[in-house]
Coordinates of C-alpha atoms in Angstrom, one line a residue:
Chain A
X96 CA -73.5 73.4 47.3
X97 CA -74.1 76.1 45.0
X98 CA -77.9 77.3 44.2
X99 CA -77.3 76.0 40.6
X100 CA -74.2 73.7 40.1
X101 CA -73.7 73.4 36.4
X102 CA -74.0 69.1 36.6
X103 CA -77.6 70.3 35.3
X104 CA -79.4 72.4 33.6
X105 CA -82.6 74.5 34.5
X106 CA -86.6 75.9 33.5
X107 CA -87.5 79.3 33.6
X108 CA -90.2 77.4 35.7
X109 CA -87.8 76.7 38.5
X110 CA -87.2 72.8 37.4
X111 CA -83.4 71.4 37.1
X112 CA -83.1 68.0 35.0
X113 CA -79.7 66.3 35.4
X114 CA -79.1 64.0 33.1
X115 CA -77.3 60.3 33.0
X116 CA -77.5 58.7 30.0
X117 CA -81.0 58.6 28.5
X118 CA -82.5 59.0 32.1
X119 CA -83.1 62.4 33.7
X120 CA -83.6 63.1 37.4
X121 CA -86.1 66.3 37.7
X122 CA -86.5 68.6 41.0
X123 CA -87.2 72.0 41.9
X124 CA -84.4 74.8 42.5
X125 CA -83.5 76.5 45.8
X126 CA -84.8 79.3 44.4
X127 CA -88.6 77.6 44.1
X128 CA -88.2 76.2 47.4
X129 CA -87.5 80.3 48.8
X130 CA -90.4 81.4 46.7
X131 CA -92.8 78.7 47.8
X132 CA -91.7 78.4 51.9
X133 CA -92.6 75.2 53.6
X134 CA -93.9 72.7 51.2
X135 CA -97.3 71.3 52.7
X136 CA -97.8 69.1 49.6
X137 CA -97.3 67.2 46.6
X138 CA -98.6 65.5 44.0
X139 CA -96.5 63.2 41.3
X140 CA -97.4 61.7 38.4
X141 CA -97.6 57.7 38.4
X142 CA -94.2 55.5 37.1
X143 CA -95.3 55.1 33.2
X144 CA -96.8 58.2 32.7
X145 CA -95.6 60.3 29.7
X146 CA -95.4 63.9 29.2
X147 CA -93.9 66.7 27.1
X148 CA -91.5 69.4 28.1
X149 CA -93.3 72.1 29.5
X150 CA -96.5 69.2 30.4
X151 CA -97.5 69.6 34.0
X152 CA -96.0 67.3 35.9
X153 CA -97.5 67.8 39.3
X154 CA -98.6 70.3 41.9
X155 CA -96.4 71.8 45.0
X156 CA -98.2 73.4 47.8
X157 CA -97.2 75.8 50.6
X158 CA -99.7 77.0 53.1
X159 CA -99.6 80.0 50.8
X160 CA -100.2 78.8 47.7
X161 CA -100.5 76.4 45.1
X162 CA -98.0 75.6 41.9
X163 CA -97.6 73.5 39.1
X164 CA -94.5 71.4 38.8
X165 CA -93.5 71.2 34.8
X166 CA -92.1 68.3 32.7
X167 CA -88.7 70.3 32.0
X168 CA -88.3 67.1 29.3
X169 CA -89.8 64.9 27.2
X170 CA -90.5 61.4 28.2
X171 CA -92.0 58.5 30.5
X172 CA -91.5 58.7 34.5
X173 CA -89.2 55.6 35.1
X174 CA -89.0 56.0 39.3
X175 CA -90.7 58.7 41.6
X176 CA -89.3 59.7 45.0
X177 CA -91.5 57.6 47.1
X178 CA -90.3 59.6 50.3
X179 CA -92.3 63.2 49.1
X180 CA -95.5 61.5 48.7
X181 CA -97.7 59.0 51.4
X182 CA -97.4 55.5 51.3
X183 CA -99.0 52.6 53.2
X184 CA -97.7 53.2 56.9
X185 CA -95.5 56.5 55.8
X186 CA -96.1 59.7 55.5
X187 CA -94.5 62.5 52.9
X188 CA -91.3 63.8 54.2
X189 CA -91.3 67.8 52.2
X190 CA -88.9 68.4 54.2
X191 CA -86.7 66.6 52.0
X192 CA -87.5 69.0 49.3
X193 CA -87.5 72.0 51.7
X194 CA -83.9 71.4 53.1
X195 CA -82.3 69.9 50.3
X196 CA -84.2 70.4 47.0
X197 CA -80.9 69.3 44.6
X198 CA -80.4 66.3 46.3
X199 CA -82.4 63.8 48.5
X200 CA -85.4 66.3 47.2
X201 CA -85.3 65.6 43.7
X202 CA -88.9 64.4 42.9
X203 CA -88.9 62.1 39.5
X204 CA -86.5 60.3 36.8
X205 CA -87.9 60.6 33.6
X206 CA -86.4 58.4 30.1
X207 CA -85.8 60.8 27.2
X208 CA -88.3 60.1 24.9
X209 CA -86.7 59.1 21.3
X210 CA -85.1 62.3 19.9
X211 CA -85.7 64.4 23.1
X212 CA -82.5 67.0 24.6
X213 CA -82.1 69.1 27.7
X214 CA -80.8 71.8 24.6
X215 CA -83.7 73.9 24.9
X216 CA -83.5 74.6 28.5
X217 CA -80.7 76.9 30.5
X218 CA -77.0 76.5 31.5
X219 CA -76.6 77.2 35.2
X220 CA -75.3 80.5 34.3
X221 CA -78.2 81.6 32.4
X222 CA -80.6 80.3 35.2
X223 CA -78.1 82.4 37.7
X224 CA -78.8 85.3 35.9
X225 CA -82.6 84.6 35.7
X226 CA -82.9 84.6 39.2
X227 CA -80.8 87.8 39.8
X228 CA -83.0 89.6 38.0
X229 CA -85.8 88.6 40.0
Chain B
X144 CA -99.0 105.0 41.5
X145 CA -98.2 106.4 44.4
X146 CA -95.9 104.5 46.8
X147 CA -97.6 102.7 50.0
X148 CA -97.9 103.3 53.1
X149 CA -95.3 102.0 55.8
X150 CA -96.1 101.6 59.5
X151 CA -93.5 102.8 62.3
X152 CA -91.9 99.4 61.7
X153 CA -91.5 99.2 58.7
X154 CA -88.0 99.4 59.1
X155 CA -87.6 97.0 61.6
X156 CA -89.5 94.6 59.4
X157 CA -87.2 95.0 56.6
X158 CA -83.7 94.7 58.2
X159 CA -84.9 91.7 60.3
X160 CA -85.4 89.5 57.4
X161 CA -89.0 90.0 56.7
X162 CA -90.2 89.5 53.6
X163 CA -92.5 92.7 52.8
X164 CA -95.9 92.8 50.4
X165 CA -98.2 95.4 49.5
X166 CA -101.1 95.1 51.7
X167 CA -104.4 97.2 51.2
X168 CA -101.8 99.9 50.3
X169 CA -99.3 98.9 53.0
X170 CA -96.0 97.6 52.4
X171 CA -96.8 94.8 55.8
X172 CA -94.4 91.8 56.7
X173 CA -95.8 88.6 55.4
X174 CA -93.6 86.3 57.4
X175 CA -90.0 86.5 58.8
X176 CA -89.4 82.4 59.8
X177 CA -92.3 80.9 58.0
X178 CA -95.5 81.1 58.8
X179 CA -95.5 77.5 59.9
X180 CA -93.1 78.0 63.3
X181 CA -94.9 81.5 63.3
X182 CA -98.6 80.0 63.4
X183 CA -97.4 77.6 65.9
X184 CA -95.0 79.8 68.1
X185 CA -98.7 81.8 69.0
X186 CA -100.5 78.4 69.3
X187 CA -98.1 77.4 72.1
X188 CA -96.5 80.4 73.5
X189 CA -96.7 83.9 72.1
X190 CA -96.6 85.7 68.9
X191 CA -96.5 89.4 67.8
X192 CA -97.8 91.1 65.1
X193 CA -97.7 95.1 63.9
X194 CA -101.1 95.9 63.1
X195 CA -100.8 99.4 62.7
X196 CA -102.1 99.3 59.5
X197 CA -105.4 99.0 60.7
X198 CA -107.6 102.1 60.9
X199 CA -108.3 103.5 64.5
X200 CA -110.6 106.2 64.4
X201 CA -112.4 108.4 67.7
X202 CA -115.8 109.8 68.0
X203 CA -116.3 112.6 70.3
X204 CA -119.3 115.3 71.2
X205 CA -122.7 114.3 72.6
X206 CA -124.0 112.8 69.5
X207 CA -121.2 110.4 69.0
X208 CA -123.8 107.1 70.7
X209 CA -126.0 108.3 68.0
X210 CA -123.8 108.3 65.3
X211 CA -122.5 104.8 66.2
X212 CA -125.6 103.5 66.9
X213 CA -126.8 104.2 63.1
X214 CA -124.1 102.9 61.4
X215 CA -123.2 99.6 63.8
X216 CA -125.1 96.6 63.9
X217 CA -124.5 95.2 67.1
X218 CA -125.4 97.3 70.5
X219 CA -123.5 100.3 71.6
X220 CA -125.9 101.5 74.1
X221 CA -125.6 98.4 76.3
X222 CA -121.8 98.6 76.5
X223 CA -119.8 99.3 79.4
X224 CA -117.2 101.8 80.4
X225 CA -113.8 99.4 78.7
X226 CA -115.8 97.2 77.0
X227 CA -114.9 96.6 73.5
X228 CA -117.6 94.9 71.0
X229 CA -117.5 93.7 67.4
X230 CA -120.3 94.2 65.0
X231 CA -121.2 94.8 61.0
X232 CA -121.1 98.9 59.2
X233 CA -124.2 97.5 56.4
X234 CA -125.5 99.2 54.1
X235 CA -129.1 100.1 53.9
X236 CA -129.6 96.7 51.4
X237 CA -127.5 94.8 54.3
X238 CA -124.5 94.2 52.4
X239 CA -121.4 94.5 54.3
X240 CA -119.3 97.7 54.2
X241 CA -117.0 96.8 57.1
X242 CA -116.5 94.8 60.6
X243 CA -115.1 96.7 62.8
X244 CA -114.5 96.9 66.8
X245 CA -115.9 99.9 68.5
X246 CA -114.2 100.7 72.1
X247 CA -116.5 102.4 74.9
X248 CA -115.2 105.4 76.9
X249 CA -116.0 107.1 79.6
X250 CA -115.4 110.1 77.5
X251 CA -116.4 109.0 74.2
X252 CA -115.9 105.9 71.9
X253 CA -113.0 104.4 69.2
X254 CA -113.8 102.3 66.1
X255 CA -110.7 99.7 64.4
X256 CA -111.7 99.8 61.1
X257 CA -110.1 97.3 58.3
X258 CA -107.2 99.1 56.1
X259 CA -109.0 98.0 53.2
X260 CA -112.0 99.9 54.3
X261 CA -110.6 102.8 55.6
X262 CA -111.4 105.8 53.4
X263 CA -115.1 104.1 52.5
X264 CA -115.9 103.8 56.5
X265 CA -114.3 107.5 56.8
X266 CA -116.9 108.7 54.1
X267 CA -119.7 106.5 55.2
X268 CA -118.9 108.3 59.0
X269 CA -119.0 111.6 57.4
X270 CA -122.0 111.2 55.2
X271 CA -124.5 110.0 57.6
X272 CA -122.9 112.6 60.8
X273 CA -125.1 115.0 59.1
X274 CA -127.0 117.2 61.6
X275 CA -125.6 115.6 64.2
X276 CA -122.7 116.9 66.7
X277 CA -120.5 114.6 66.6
X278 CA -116.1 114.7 66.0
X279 CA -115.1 111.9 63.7
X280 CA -111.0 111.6 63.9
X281 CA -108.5 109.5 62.4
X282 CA -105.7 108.5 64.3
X283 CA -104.3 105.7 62.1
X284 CA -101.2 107.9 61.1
X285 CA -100.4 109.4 64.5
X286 CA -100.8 105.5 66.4
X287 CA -99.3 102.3 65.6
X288 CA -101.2 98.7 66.7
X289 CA -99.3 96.0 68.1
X290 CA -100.8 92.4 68.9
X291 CA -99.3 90.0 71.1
X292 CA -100.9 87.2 71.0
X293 CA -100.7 83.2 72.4
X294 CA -101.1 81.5 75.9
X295 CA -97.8 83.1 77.2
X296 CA -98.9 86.8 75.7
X297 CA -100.9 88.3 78.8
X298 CA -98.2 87.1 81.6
X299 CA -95.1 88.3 78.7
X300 CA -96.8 91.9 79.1
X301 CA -97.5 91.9 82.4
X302 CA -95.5 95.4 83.9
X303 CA -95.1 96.8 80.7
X304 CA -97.8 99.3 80.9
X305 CA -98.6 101.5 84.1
X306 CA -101.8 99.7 85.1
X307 CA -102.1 96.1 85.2
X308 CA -103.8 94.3 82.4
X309 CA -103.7 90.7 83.4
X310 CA -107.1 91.6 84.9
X311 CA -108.7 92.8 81.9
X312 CA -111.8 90.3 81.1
X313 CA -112.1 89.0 77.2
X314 CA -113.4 91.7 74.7
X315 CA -112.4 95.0 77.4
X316 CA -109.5 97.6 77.3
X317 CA -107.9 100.3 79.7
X318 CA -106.5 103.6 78.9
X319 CA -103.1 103.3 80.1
X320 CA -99.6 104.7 80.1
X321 CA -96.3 103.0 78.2
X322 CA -92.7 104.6 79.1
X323 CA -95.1 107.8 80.4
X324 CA -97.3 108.4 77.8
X325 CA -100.9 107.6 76.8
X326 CA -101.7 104.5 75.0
X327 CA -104.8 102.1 75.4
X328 CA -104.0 98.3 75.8
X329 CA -107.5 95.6 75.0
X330 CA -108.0 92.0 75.5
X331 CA -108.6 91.3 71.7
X332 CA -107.2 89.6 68.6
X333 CA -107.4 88.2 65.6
X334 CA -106.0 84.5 66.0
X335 CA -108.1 82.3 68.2
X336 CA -105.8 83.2 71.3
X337 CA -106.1 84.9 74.3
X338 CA -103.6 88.7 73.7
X339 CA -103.7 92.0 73.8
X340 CA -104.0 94.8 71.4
X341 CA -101.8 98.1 72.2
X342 CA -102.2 101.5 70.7
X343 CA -99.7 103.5 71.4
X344 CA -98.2 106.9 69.4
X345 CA -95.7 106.8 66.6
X346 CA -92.8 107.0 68.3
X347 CA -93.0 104.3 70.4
X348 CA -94.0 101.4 68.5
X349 CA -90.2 100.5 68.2
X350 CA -89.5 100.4 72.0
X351 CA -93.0 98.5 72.7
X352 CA -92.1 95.9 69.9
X353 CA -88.6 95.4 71.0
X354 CA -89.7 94.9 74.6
X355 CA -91.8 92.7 73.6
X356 CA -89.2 90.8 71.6
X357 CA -87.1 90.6 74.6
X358 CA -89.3 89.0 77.0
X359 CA -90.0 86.5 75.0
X360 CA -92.4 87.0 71.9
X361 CA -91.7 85.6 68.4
X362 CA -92.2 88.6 65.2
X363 CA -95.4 87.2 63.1
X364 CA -96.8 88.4 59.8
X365 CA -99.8 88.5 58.1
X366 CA -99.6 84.9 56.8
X367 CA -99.5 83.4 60.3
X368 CA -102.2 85.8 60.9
X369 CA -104.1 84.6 58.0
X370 CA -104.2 80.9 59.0
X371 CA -104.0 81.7 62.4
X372 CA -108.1 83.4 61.7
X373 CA -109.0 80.9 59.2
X374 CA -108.3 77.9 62.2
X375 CA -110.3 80.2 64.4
X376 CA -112.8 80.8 61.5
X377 CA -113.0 84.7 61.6
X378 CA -113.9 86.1 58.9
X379 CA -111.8 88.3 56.7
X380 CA -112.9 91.5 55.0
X381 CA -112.7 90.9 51.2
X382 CA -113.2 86.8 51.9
X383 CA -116.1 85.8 53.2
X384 CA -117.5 89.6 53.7
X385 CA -118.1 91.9 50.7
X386 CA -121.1 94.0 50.1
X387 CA -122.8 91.6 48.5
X388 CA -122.9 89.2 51.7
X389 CA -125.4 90.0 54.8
X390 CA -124.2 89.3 57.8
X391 CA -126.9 87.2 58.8
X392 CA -125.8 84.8 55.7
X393 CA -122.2 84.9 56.6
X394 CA -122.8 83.7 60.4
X395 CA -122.6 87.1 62.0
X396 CA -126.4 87.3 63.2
X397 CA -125.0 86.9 66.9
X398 CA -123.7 90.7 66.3
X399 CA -126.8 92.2 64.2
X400 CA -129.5 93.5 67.1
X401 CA -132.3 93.7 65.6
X402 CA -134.4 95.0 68.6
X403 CA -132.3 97.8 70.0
X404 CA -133.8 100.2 67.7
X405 CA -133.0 101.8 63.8
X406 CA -130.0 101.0 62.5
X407 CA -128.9 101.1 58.3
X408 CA -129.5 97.6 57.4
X409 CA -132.1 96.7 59.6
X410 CA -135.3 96.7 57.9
X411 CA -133.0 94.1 54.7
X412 CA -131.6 92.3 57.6
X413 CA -135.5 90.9 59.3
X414 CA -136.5 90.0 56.2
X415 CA -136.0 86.1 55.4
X416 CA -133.4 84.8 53.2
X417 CA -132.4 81.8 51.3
X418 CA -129.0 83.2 49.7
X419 CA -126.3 80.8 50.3
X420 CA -124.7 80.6 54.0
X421 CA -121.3 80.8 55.5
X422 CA -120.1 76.8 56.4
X423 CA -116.2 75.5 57.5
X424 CA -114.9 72.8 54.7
X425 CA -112.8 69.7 56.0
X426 CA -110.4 68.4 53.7
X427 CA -110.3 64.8 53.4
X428 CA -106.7 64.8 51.8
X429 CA -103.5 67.6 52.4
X430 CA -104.0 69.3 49.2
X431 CA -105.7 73.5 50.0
X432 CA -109.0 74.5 48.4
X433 CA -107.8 78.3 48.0
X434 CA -109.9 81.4 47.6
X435 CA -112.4 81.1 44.3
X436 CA -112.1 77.1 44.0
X437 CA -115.7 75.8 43.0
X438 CA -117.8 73.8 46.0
X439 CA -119.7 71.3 44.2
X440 CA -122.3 68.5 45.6
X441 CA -121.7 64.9 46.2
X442 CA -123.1 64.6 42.4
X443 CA -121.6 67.3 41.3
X444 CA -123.5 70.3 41.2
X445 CA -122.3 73.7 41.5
X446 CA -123.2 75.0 45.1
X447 CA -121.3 77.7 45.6
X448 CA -117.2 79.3 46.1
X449 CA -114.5 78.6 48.2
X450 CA -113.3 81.9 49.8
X451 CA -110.4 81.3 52.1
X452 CA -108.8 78.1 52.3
X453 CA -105.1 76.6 53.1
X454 CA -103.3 73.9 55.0
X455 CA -103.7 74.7 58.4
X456 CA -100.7 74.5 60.2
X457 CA -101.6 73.8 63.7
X458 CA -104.2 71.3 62.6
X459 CA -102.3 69.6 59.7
X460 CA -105.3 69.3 57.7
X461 CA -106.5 71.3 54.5
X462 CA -109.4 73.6 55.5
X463 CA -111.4 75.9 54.0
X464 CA -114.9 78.5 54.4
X465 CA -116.8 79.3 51.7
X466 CA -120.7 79.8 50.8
X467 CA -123.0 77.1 50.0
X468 CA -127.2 76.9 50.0
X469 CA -128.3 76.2 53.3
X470 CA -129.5 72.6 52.3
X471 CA -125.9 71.7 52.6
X472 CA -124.7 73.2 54.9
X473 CA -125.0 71.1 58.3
X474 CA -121.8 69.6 59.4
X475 CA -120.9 66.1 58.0
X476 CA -122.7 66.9 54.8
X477 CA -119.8 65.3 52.1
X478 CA -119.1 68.0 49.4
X479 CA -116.3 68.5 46.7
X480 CA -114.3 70.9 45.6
X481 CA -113.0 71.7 41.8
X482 CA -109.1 72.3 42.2
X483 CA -108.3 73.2 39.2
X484 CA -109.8 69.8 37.8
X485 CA -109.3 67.3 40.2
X486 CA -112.2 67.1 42.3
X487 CA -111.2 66.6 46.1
X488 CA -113.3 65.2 49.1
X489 CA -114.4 67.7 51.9
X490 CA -116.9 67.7 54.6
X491 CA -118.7 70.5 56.4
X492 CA -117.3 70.9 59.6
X493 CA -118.6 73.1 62.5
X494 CA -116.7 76.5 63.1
X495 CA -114.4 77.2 64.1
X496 CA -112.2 74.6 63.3
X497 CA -109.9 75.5 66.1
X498 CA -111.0 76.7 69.9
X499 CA -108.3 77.3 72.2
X500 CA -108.1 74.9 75.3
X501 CA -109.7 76.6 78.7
X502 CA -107.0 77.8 80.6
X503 CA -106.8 78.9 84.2
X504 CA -106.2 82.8 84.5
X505 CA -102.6 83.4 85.9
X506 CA -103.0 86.2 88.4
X507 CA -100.6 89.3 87.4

């Protein structure tokens, strides 16, 4: 798969939202996932929560450092990926984000609040060229 | 700005996927895999590091006991022939300007000096060798450093060199010869493992690297070295020492000798103090404490500043040192710590937080 198939679009924070319907799944890019190495951590907010684009969202640790994960839309967190985080008998599987952050790694679905786009953020090709110029 | 410096492998850094940061004015490899499989390639087997960056510096001429003997906290006099020994450069206040290793030889001594400290220790050396006859050189741009370090690392080397090493006793070195010429090879390191150290000239850090390689070591960076010190608890230049920390306060007294006469620092260093002290932080969750997070109390007052901290990768747990008043500092005392708002459980823990398991020696 491409680093940044154009089914979604993308943060200059390094967050993809895909959308279906009014519901938008949210993850971190390849990209992120190179920057960061190894994930050690993460934090998600609970199902119900609602946030602004551009809120933090959560926190992503490597064992070198520490980053926030941004709302890339507005709206309430519908479903979390319950595999990233521990659970009663389970622990997190990053690896899921580290090995395939545009799929199984995505992290949560968030409903468009009333009014609320994905307009404001990049095409693939504009997030291509971000990250070329890195 | 003028550019950094680059070590004799630099180049083999870059074209073998190493991803390169400025380091105390070196470009240095950070970490080719990951410093996960890299911490954990040393834990279990061996792991290899270019240190070069470090300073290495020789003292020769009658005075040069003297010399070290003023500026180094820990004994010089009561070293052997080959024996190596770690200890503080203080000012006269007893904040730390350096720690450093000084090597004993038959015919004269070595210091390795932190990169970061380099030109300060050089003009500290030349300040204070005033009246005295004593030849202060620096060899860190004619030498390259090379650690190879891990269970396997001592019985990967062994042959390499024209002595054996395998008999060399913790904290001891040997002159010896690599592919003909001079080089000195110690029992030292900076990641909780048994290793060596090798100095060797310029031109052949390359061949001793790729031998190295060959039989068997995996190519670290200075992330894997980081955690691999902060397991081991070892203090880090610019972390838990600065010259505003004594070492007595930062856990170091073992290597201040306050009886074997003057020394800069001493008369600071006997007198009492209740400045906050050096202690090892347990996380109770995954989530690091990193380097300037608040330490607070059970109640939440402000104690005192985290100054390294990560997720450990051999020990799977979030760990961190930092400086808090000595009334909370036994092990077991439960503290917090501020990350960026969301206060996180900890406890003191003793240090290190990692010791290797005994091992018999393998015989060369």
């Amino acid at each position: 798969m491409s680093a940044t198939p154009p089914d979604r679009r993308y943060a200059t924070s390094h967050e993809w939202a895909k959308q279906d319907g009014d519901v938008v799944t949210v993850g971190i890019t390849p990209f992120a996932v190179e920057q960061l190495t190894e994930p050690t951590y993460l934090e998600l907010p609970a199902v119900g929560r609602s946030f602004a684009a551009g809120d933090e969202l959560g926190v992503i640790e490597s064992v070198k450092s520490t980053s926030p994960v941004y709302a890339p839309v507005a709206g309430e967190v519908v479903e979390r990926n319950e595999g990233l985080v521990d659970g009663p008998g389970r622990k997190a599987d990053l690896g899921l984000v580290n090995d395939d952050p545009l799929g199984r790694g995505w992290m949560v679905r968030i409903k468009l609040a009333p009014g609320a786009s994905l307009d404001h953020l990049l095409t693939a090709d504009q997030y291509a060229a971000q990250i070329a110029g890195h | 700005m003028p550019s950094n410096l680059r070590t004799p492998l630099y180049d083999w850094h870059a074209g073998h996927g190493a991803r390169v940061v400025p380091f105390a004015g070196w470009d240095m490899p950070v970490q080719y895999a990951g410093i996960g499989p890299e911490h954990r390639a040393v834990r279990t087997a061996a792991g290899l590091f270019d240190i070069s960056h470090m300073a290495r510096v020789d003292f020769a001429g009658p005075d040069a006991l003297k010399l070290l003997e003023l500026v180094f906290t820990n004994s010089v006099a009561g070293m052997r022939d080959g024996q190596v020994r770690y200890g503080l450069v203080c000012r006269d206040d007893g904040g730390i300007l350096d720690d450093i290793l000084v090597y004993r030889w038959p015919y004269g001594f070595a210091a390795v000096v932190n990169a970061s400290n380099r030109e300060k220790i050089l003009a500290w050396l030349d300040r204070h060798r005033a009246g005295l006859d004593v030849q202060v050189a620096d060899r860190t741009f004619d030498t390259a450093m090379v650690a190879v370090q891990g269970p396997k690392a001592v019985e990967l080397a062994a042959g390499l060199f024209a002595d054996p090493v395998g008999h060399l006793k913790y904290y001891f070195a040997t002159p010896t010869r690599y592919k003909d010429r001079p080089c000195v090879v110690s029992r030292t390191g900076y990641t909780g493992e048994d290793g060596l150290e090798v100095i060797v000239p310029n031109e052949l850090a390359v061949p001793l690297w790729e031998d190295l390689l060959a039989r068997g070591a995996v190519p670290c960076g200075l992330g894997a070295r980081d955690t691999l010190r902060l397991e081991a608890a070892m203090p880090l230049y610019g972390h838990e020492l600065s010259e505003e920390i004594d070492p007595i306060r930062a856990g170091l007294g073992w290597a201040v000798k306050l009886d074997k006469g003057p020394f800069i620092g001493r008369e600071a260093l006997r007198q009492p103090s209740d400045k906050p002290v050096r202690v090892g932080l347990v996380l109770d969750g995954k989530r690091a404490a990193r380097e300037g997070t608040p330490i607070v109390s059970a109640e939440g007052t402000p104690l005192g500043t985290v100054t390294s901290g990560s997720f450990a990768p051999w020990l799977e747990q979030s760990i961190a040192m930092g400086y808090v008043p000595a009334a909370y500092a036994a092990p077991g005392t439960r503290l917090k710590v501020d990350a960026r708002g969301t206060l996180l459980d900890a406890a003191v823990a003793p240090l290190p937080f990692y010791k290797r398991p005994k091992q018999a020696r393998a015989p060369e």
